[in-house]
Amino acid sequence: MSLLGNLVRSVRIHVILHCLPTPFLTFIRFGFQPWHSAAEFRRSLRQYLPQFHNLSILSCLDITGYYQYESLYLPVYFYLQSCGVDFRFGVEVKDMEVTNDSAEQRVTGFNLVQGNLKLRKQLGENDIVIINLGSTISGSAVGTNDSAPVWQSLNAADVLDQNWSVWLDLGTKHERFGNPYNFCTRQSESMLVSFTITTQDVVFYDDLVSLSNCTSEAGAFLFLDDSNWKINLCIPAQPAFAAQPQDVRVLWGFARFPEAEGNYVKRTMLRCSGADITTEVLGHLKLHYNPPLPHTVTIPRAMPRMSSLFLTRALGDRPSITPMSNVGLVGPFTEFPRYTCADVSYGIRTAQMAVYKLMGMEGNV
């Protein structure tokens, strides 16, 4: 039995249909399993437990209001664009050139492909490179309300986005970039299935909200503990999007055991359509609706690497934030001692530290 398995059993929390403090249960909601990293689980406990008494009123949270893409990413993108940042979309990094000087290795250039055009970017002496390693959504397959996602078993080199392919290339050539294979090849240990429910049935949505018994502006979570799939539902405050019509409600969820057979739909979740998933959710909630629900669309998404950031790892599998003199690594697959990679703050901390070190600045993160 794994150490994490023992830890999970010793602090097991049975919560069903209840309003839960958001950050404290991030590491449970987003896929921690008994076979995942005990070190990461411990970091989560150490980071969240001191805030436990404030979590019930959510006074320690920043509430974005809308979906993160609209509230966080787009404002940052437009701000950087106004500062003259040159964004290049549709450009593939084939490989990076690194000096052979073992005393101070540094990246000196990139070989790129844009469409059918091969390009090369030479770096100057004072240029720095910041790389976001890995991706939890690479290899994902999307289904429809009437059909299950169509996907296939993944190998390390299959259906990988640029964050993985660049890391695989660097990790193979330079040991100081860690071991990306440890995180992108263990599909059975990192598989999750998520789904979004978009409905014009406001009564159905209101029934879900009433079940949660939660009035927080951050929304509510429903944990279906008896589900074979281990379904978790997120019911955000509405509207979730700025352009969302007044008569539409949007919620989402995910399942940590999608390869199990459903309690009410006798198939694995990976083989279920969106309507099948809605039927399973209704069965657990004991709501008196006859599936399929009219005016309701559920879209499933199979994500074979979604919880890969929590996988067990050896010392050195995660690279340091600045493995070379002009390179900074950011995101959940880099090593930043003491902090957990379970929430968005980890990516912000690694980015801050990368900038501090590469620019010769002083600062605490």
C-alpha positions as a Python dict, from the first residue, in 0.01 Angstrom:
ca = {
    (1, 'M'): (0, 0, 0),
    (2, 'S'): (137, 343, -93),
    (3, 'L'): (226, 603, 166),
    (4, 'L'): (-27, 843, 12),
    (5, 'G'): (-290, 572, 38),
    (6, 'N'): (-226, 551, 412),
    (7, 'L'): (-239, 930, 447),
    (8, 'V'): (-565, 955, 256),
    (9, 'R'): (-725, 688, 469),
    (10, 'S'): (-608, 844, 794),
    (11, 'V'): (-765, 1184, 713),
    (12, 'R'): (-1053, 1064, 497),
    (13, 'I'): (-1333, 1318, 460),
    (14, 'H'): (-1680, 1205, 356),
    (15, 'V'): (-1864, 1507, 216),
    (16, 'I'): (-2170, 1485, -5),
    (17, 'L'): (-2379, 1772, -142),
    (18, 'H'): (-2226, 2044, 69),
    (19, 'C'): (-2068, 2386, 31),
    (20, 'L'): (-1692, 2335, 66),
    (21, 'P'): (-1401, 2572, 126),
    (22, 'T'): (-1245, 2599, -216),
    (23, 'P'): (-863, 2599, -178),
    (24, 'F'): (-848, 2352, 112),
    (25, 'L'): (-1001, 2081, -104),
    (26, 'T'): (-826, 2171, -429),
    (27, 'F'): (-598, 1871, -396),
    (28, 'I'): (-898, 1640, -347),
    (29, 'R'): (-1120, 1798, -616),
    (30, 'F'): (-859, 1798, -888),
    (31, 'G'): (-760, 1438, -883),
    (32, 'F'): (-535, 1333, -595),
    (33, 'Q'): (-541, 954, -586),
    (34, 'P'): (-395, 704, -335),
    (35, 'W'): (-119, 618, -584),
    (36, 'H'): (-12, 980, -635),
    (37, 'S'): (273, 1166, -471),
    (38, 'A'): (271, 1165, -91),
    (39, 'A'): (518, 1456, -99),
    (40, 'E'): (275, 1668, -302),
    (41, 'F'): (-14, 1573, -75),
    (42, 'R'): (191, 1678, 227),
    (43, 'R'): (273, 2011, 64),
    (44, 'S'): (-99, 2070, 4),
    (45, 'L'): (-181, 2007, 368),
    (46, 'R'): (98, 2234, 490),
    (47, 'Q'): (-6, 2514, 253),
    (48, 'Y'): (-383, 2507, 321),
    (49, 'L'): (-426, 2399, 682),
    (50, 'P'): (-307, 2730, 839),
    (51, 'Q'): (-595, 2904, 654),
    (52, 'F'): (-857, 2651, 759),
    (53, 'H'): (-1060, 2883, 988),
    (54, 'N'): (-1090, 3153, 721),
    (55, 'L'): (-1191, 2920, 439),
    (56, 'S'): (-1551, 2882, 548),
    (57, 'I'): (-1615, 3251, 472),
    (58, 'L'): (-1372, 3256, 177),
    (59, 'S'): (-1212, 3577, 302),
    (60, 'C'): (-871, 3460, 181),
    (61, 'L'): (-979, 3407, -181),
    (62, 'D'): (-971, 3630, -486),
    (63, 'I'): (-1299, 3573, -669),
    (64, 'T'): (-1266, 3637, -1043),
    (65, 'G'): (-1638, 3652, -1122),
    (66, 'Y'): (-1616, 3511, -1473),
    (67, 'Y'): (-1435, 3210, -1615),
    (68, 'Q'): (-1057, 3229, -1568),
    (69, 'Y'): (-986, 3275, -1939),
    (70, 'E'): (-1188, 3597, -1942),
    (71, 'S'): (-1090, 3717, -1595),
    (72, 'L'): (-719, 3634, -1589),
    (73, 'Y'): (-566, 3534, -1921),
    (74, 'L'): (-722, 3784, -2162),
    (75, 'P'): (-646, 4091, -1943),
    (76, 'V'): (-283, 3981, -1912),
    (77, 'Y'): (-262, 3917, -2287),
    (78, 'F'): (-404, 4258, -2380),
    (79, 'Y'): (-184, 4434, -2125),
    (80, 'L'): (134, 4271, -2260),
    (81, 'Q'): (24, 4344, -2614),
    (82, 'S'): (-15, 4712, -2524),
    (83, 'C'): (343, 4704, -2392),
    (84, 'G'): (471, 4594, -2731),
    (85, 'V'): (505, 4219, -2665),
    (86, 'D'): (522, 4032, -2998),
    (87, 'F'): (300, 3723, -2979),
    (88, 'R'): (362, 3460, -3248),
    (89, 'F'): (87, 3199, -3281),
    (90, 'G'): (113, 2890, -3499),
    (91, 'V'): (493, 2872, -3463),
    (92, 'E'): (641, 2534, -3373),
    (93, 'V'): (971, 2508, -3186),
    (94, 'K'): (1158, 2214, -3338),
    (95, 'D'): (1464, 2230, -3112),
    (96, 'M'): (1688, 2460, -2914),
    (97, 'E'): (2060, 2508, -2957),
    (98, 'V'): (2267, 2495, -2637),
    (99, 'T'): (2633, 2588, -2590),
    (100, 'N'): (2878, 2309, -2511),
    (101, 'D'): (3046, 2512, -2238),
    (102, 'S'): (2981, 2301, -1927),
    (103, 'A'): (3081, 2590, -1701),
    (104, 'E'): (2785, 2802, -1814),
    (105, 'Q'): (2544, 2630, -2049),
    (106, 'R'): (2292, 2858, -2218),
    (107, 'V'): (2042, 2848, -2503),
    (108, 'T'): (2176, 3034, -2806),
    (109, 'G'): (1895, 2991, -3059),
    (110, 'F'): (1579, 2817, -3180),
    (111, 'N'): (1491, 2628, -3493),
    (112, 'L'): (1128, 2706, -3575),
    (113, 'V'): (860, 2606, -3824),
    (114, 'Q'): (572, 2835, -3925),
    (115, 'G'): (348, 2667, -4178),
    (116, 'N'): (588, 2532, -4441),
    (117, 'L'): (853, 2790, -4360),
    (118, 'K'): (1161, 2697, -4156),
    (119, 'L'): (1299, 2977, -3941),
    (120, 'R'): (1586, 3030, -3702),
    (121, 'K'): (1592, 3267, -3407),
    (122, 'Q'): (1936, 3368, -3282),
    (123, 'L'): (1951, 3487, -2921),
    (124, 'G'): (2159, 3780, -2808),
    (125, 'E'): (2393, 3782, -2511),
    (126, 'N'): (2135, 3946, -2284),
    (127, 'D'): (1828, 3756, -2408),
    (128, 'I'): (1648, 3521, -2170),
    (129, 'V'): (1417, 3226, -2241),
    (130, 'I'): (1113, 3136, -2029),
    (131, 'I'): (954, 2796, -2096),
    (132, 'N'): (626, 2660, -1962),
    (133, 'L'): (691, 2286, -1927),
    (134, 'G'): (436, 2014, -1989),
    (135, 'S'): (62, 2024, -2045),
    (136, 'T'): (-218, 1850, -1857),
    (137, 'I'): (-461, 1871, -2151),
    (138, 'S'): (-245, 1728, -2430),
    (139, 'G'): (-395, 1420, -2591),
    (140, 'S'): (-748, 1519, -2488),
    (141, 'A'): (-1047, 1400, -2690),
    (142, 'V'): (-1386, 1575, -2694),
    (143, 'G'): (-1720, 1401, -2736),
    (144, 'T'): (-2073, 1536, -2790),
    (145, 'N'): (-2407, 1511, -2618),
    (146, 'D'): (-2478, 1205, -2835),
    (147, 'S'): (-2135, 1043, -2871),
    (148, 'A'): (-1841, 948, -2649),
    (149, 'P'): (-1493, 1095, -2702),
    (150, 'V'): (-1293, 906, -2965),
    (151, 'W'): (-937, 861, -2852),
    (152, 'Q'): (-658, 608, -2846),
    (153, 'S'): (-392, 493, -2604),
    (154, 'L'): (-104, 739, -2599),
    (155, 'N'): (269, 695, -2634),
    (156, 'A'): (518, 961, -2530),
    (157, 'A'): (552, 1095, -2884),
    (158, 'D'): (179, 1089, -2973),
    (159, 'V'): (-57, 1388, -2964),
    (160, 'L'): (184, 1602, -2763),
    (161, 'D'): (165, 1979, -2768),
    (162, 'Q'): (472, 2201, -2790),
    (163, 'N'): (521, 2219, -2415),
    (164, 'W'): (580, 1844, -2403),
    (165, 'S'): (777, 1804, -2726),
    (166, 'V'): (1022, 2082, -2634),
    (167, 'W'): (1064, 1940, -2285),
    (168, 'L'): (1116, 1586, -2420),
    (169, 'D'): (1387, 1714, -2653),
    (170, 'L'): (1564, 1910, -2379),
    (171, 'G'): (1525, 1635, -2120),
    (172, 'T'): (1677, 1377, -2354),
    (173, 'K'): (1982, 1592, -2428),
    (174, 'H'): (2040, 1764, -2092),
    (175, 'E'): (1981, 1589, -1759),
    (176, 'R'): (1934, 1917, -1574),
    (177, 'F'): (1595, 1951, -1748),
    (178, 'G'): (1452, 1658, -1553),
    (179, 'N'): (1256, 1357, -1673),
    (180, 'P'): (942, 1447, -1873),
    (181, 'Y'): (874, 1079, -1954),
    (182, 'N'): (782, 1023, -1590),
    (183, 'F'): (483, 1257, -1628),
    (184, 'C'): (352, 1207, -1983),
    (185, 'T'): (352, 827, -2023),
    (186, 'R'): (155, 704, -1719),
    (187, 'Q'): (-194, 733, -1866),
    (188, 'S'): (-374, 495, -1629),
    (189, 'E'): (-250, 697, -1329),
    (190, 'S'): (-332, 1043, -1464),
    (191, 'M'): (-658, 994, -1659),
    (192, 'L'): (-960, 1214, -1580),
    (193, 'V'): (-1281, 1285, -1769),
    (194, 'S'): (-1437, 1631, -1743),
    (195, 'F'): (-1770, 1754, -1875),
    (196, 'T'): (-1961, 2079, -1914),
    (197, 'I'): (-2338, 2106, -1880),
    (198, 'T'): (-2510, 2394, -2059),
    (199, 'T'): (-2883, 2418, -1989),
    (200, 'Q'): (-3179, 2646, -2044),
    (201, 'D'): (-3367, 2454, -1775),
    (202, 'V'): (-3334, 2710, -1497),
    (203, 'V'): (-3540, 2494, -1257),
    (204, 'F'): (-3289, 2209, -1295),
    (205, 'Y'): (-3002, 2447, -1218),
    (206, 'D'): (-3186, 2594, -916),
    (207, 'D'): (-3245, 2242, -782),
    (208, 'L'): (-2870, 2175, -799),
    (209, 'V'): (-2796, 2498, -614),
    (210, 'S'): (-3047, 2412, -342),
    (211, 'L'): (-2889, 2071, -294),
    (212, 'S'): (-2552, 2231, -230),
    (213, 'N'): (-2691, 2446, 56),
    (214, 'C'): (-2432, 2710, -34),
    (215, 'T'): (-2472, 3085, -80),
    (216, 'S'): (-2107, 3176, -146),
    (217, 'E'): (-2029, 3403, -439),
    (218, 'A'): (-1756, 3155, -531),
    (219, 'G'): (-2018, 2894, -617),
    (220, 'A'): (-2066, 2543, -482),
    (221, 'F'): (-1928, 2193, -520),
    (222, 'L'): (-2121, 1868, -508),
    (223, 'F'): (-1918, 1558, -425),
    (224, 'L'): (-2101, 1241, -529),
    (225, 'D'): (-1919, 1010, -292),
    (226, 'D'): (-2125, 700, -381),
    (227, 'S'): (-2044, 734, -749),
    (228, 'N'): (-1829, 458, -899),
    (229, 'W'): (-1683, 729, -1121),
    (230, 'K'): (-1627, 961, -820),
    (231, 'I'): (-1805, 1255, -980),
    (232, 'N'): (-1744, 1612, -865),
    (233, 'L'): (-1974, 1891, -979),
    (234, 'C'): (-1886, 2261, -980),
    (235, 'I'): (-2179, 2504, -980),
    (236, 'P'): (-2030, 2852, -1035),
    (237, 'A'): (-2214, 3175, -975),
    (238, 'Q'): (-2394, 3282, -1292),
    (239, 'P'): (-2322, 3413, -1545),
    (240, 'A'): (-1997, 3221, -1586),
    (241, 'F'): (-1918, 3410, -1909),
    (242, 'A'): (-1963, 3777, -1991),
    (243, 'A'): (-2166, 3707, -2308),
    (244, 'Q'): (-2378, 3432, -2152),
    (245, 'P'): (-2752, 3469, -2230),
    (246, 'Q'): (-2977, 3535, -1931),
    (247, 'D'): (-3175, 3214, -1979),
    (248, 'V'): (-2864, 2988, -1992),
    (249, 'R'): (-2683, 2824, -1701),
    (250, 'V'): (-2337, 2664, -1724),
    (251, 'L'): (-2174, 2418, -1485),
    (252, 'W'): (-1898, 2164, -1510),
    (253, 'G'): (-1763, 1852, -1343),
    (254, 'F'): (-1511, 1574, -1364),
    (255, 'A'): (-1464, 1214, -1255),
    (256, 'R'): (-1156, 1057, -1099),
    (257, 'F'): (-1237, 694, -1192),
    (258, 'P'): (-1360, 715, -1554),
    (259, 'E'): (-1253, 359, -1632),
    (260, 'A'): (-1505, 219, -1382),
    (261, 'E'): (-1860, 114, -1475),
    (262, 'G'): (-2129, 364, -1382),
    (263, 'N'): (-2386, 298, -1111),
    (264, 'Y'): (-2682, 377, -1338),
    (265, 'V'): (-2526, 374, -1685),
    (266, 'K'): (-2362, 34, -1713),
    (267, 'R'): (-2058, 144, -1912),
    (268, 'T'): (-1726, 301, -1833),
    (269, 'M'): (-1736, 679, -1842),
    (270, 'L'): (-1484, 680, -2126),
    (271, 'R'): (-1749, 512, -2343),
    (272, 'C'): (-2033, 746, -2245),
    (273, 'S'): (-2190, 1034, -2435),
    (274, 'G'): (-2277, 1360, -2267),
    (275, 'A'): (-2640, 1252, -2230),
    (276, 'D'): (-2525, 930, -2058),
    (277, 'I'): (-2322, 1135, -1808),
    (278, 'T'): (-2626, 1355, -1735),
    (279, 'T'): (-2833, 1042, -1672),
    (280, 'E'): (-2571, 916, -1425),
    (281, 'V'): (-2561, 1250, -1242),
    (282, 'L'): (-2941, 1264, -1215),
    (283, 'G'): (-2947, 912, -1074),
    (284, 'H'): (-2712, 1006, -790),
    (285, 'L'): (-2889, 1332, -709),
    (286, 'K'): (-3232, 1163, -695),
    (287, 'L'): (-3384, 1446, -894),
    (288, 'H'): (-3716, 1365, -1057),
    (289, 'Y'): (-3629, 1435, -1418),
    (290, 'N'): (-3665, 1197, -1708),
    (291, 'P'): (-3347, 1179, -1914),
    (292, 'P'): (-3253, 1291, -2164),
    (293, 'L'): (-3308, 1645, -2036),
    (294, 'P'): (-3450, 1883, -2299),
    (295, 'H'): (-3267, 2209, -2360),
    (296, 'T'): (-2956, 2062, -2193),
    (297, 'V'): (-2627, 1973, -2363),
    (298, 'T'): (-2341, 1791, -2191),
    (299, 'I'): (-1997, 1776, -2356),
    (300, 'P'): (-1748, 1514, -2223),
    (301, 'R'): (-1373, 1541, -2254),
    (302, 'A'): (-1127, 1257, -2191),
    (303, 'M'): (-794, 1390, -2059),
    (304, 'P'): (-526, 1121, -2021),
    (305, 'R'): (-269, 1354, -1858),
    (306, 'M'): (-491, 1578, -1647),
    (307, 'S'): (-355, 1472, -1306),
    (308, 'S'): (1, 1404, -1428),
    (309, 'L'): (129, 1692, -1213),
    (310, 'F'): (47, 1482, -902),
    (311, 'L'): (233, 1167, -1009),
    (312, 'T'): (502, 1017, -791),
    (313, 'R'): (845, 1137, -887),
    (314, 'A'): (1211, 1081, -812),
    (315, 'L'): (1447, 1354, -702),
    (316, 'G'): (1546, 1533, -1020),
    (317, 'D'): (1238, 1441, -1228),
    (318, 'R'): (1122, 1798, -1185),
    (319, 'P'): (1388, 2044, -1305),
    (320, 'S'): (1488, 2354, -1111),
    (321, 'I'): (1343, 2689, -1212),
    (322, 'T'): (1669, 2812, -1368),
    (323, 'P'): (1860, 2510, -1506),
    (324, 'M'): (2076, 2730, -1733),
    (325, 'S'): (2207, 3083, -1704),
    (326, 'N'): (1951, 3232, -1947),
    (327, 'V'): (1663, 2984, -1911),
    (328, 'G'): (1367, 3001, -1670),
    (329, 'L'): (1118, 2717, -1634),
    (330, 'V'): (764, 2782, -1508),
    (331, 'G'): (450, 2585, -1434),
    (332, 'P'): (350, 2282, -1222),
    (333, 'F'): (623, 2050, -1354),
    (334, 'T'): (910, 2260, -1220),
    (335, 'E'): (1040, 2216, -865),
    (336, 'F'): (967, 2487, -611),
    (337, 'P'): (1016, 2342, -260),
    (338, 'R'): (750, 2389, 9),
    (339, 'Y'): (467, 2492, -225),
    (340, 'T'): (206, 2263, -383),
    (341, 'C'): (135, 2263, -757),
    (342, 'A'): (-238, 2202, -690),
    (343, 'D'): (-353, 2557, -769),
    (344, 'V'): (-276, 2848, -1000),
    (345, 'S'): (-55, 3022, -744),
    (346, 'Y'): (225, 2769, -809),
    (347, 'G'): (262, 2881, -1170),
    (348, 'I'): (268, 3245, -1058),
    (349, 'R'): (534, 3174, -795),
    (350, 'T'): (759, 2987, -1040),
    (351, 'A'): (724, 3272, -1293),
    (352, 'Q'): (812, 3532, -1031),
    (353, 'M'): (1116, 3336, -917),
    (354, 'A'): (1234, 3280, -1275),
    (355, 'V'): (1220, 3655, -1347),
    (356, 'Y'): (1392, 3743, -1018),
    (357, 'K'): (1681, 3506, -1086),
    (358, 'L'): (1728, 3576, -1456),
    (359, 'M'): (1706, 3954, -1415),
    (360, 'G'): (1928, 3967, -1107),
    (361, 'M'): (1646, 4106, -891),
    (362, 'E'): (1582, 4050, -524),
    (363, 'G'): (1240, 3942, -404),
    (364, 'N'): (1052, 3694, -189),
    (365, 'V'): (789, 3463, -336),
}
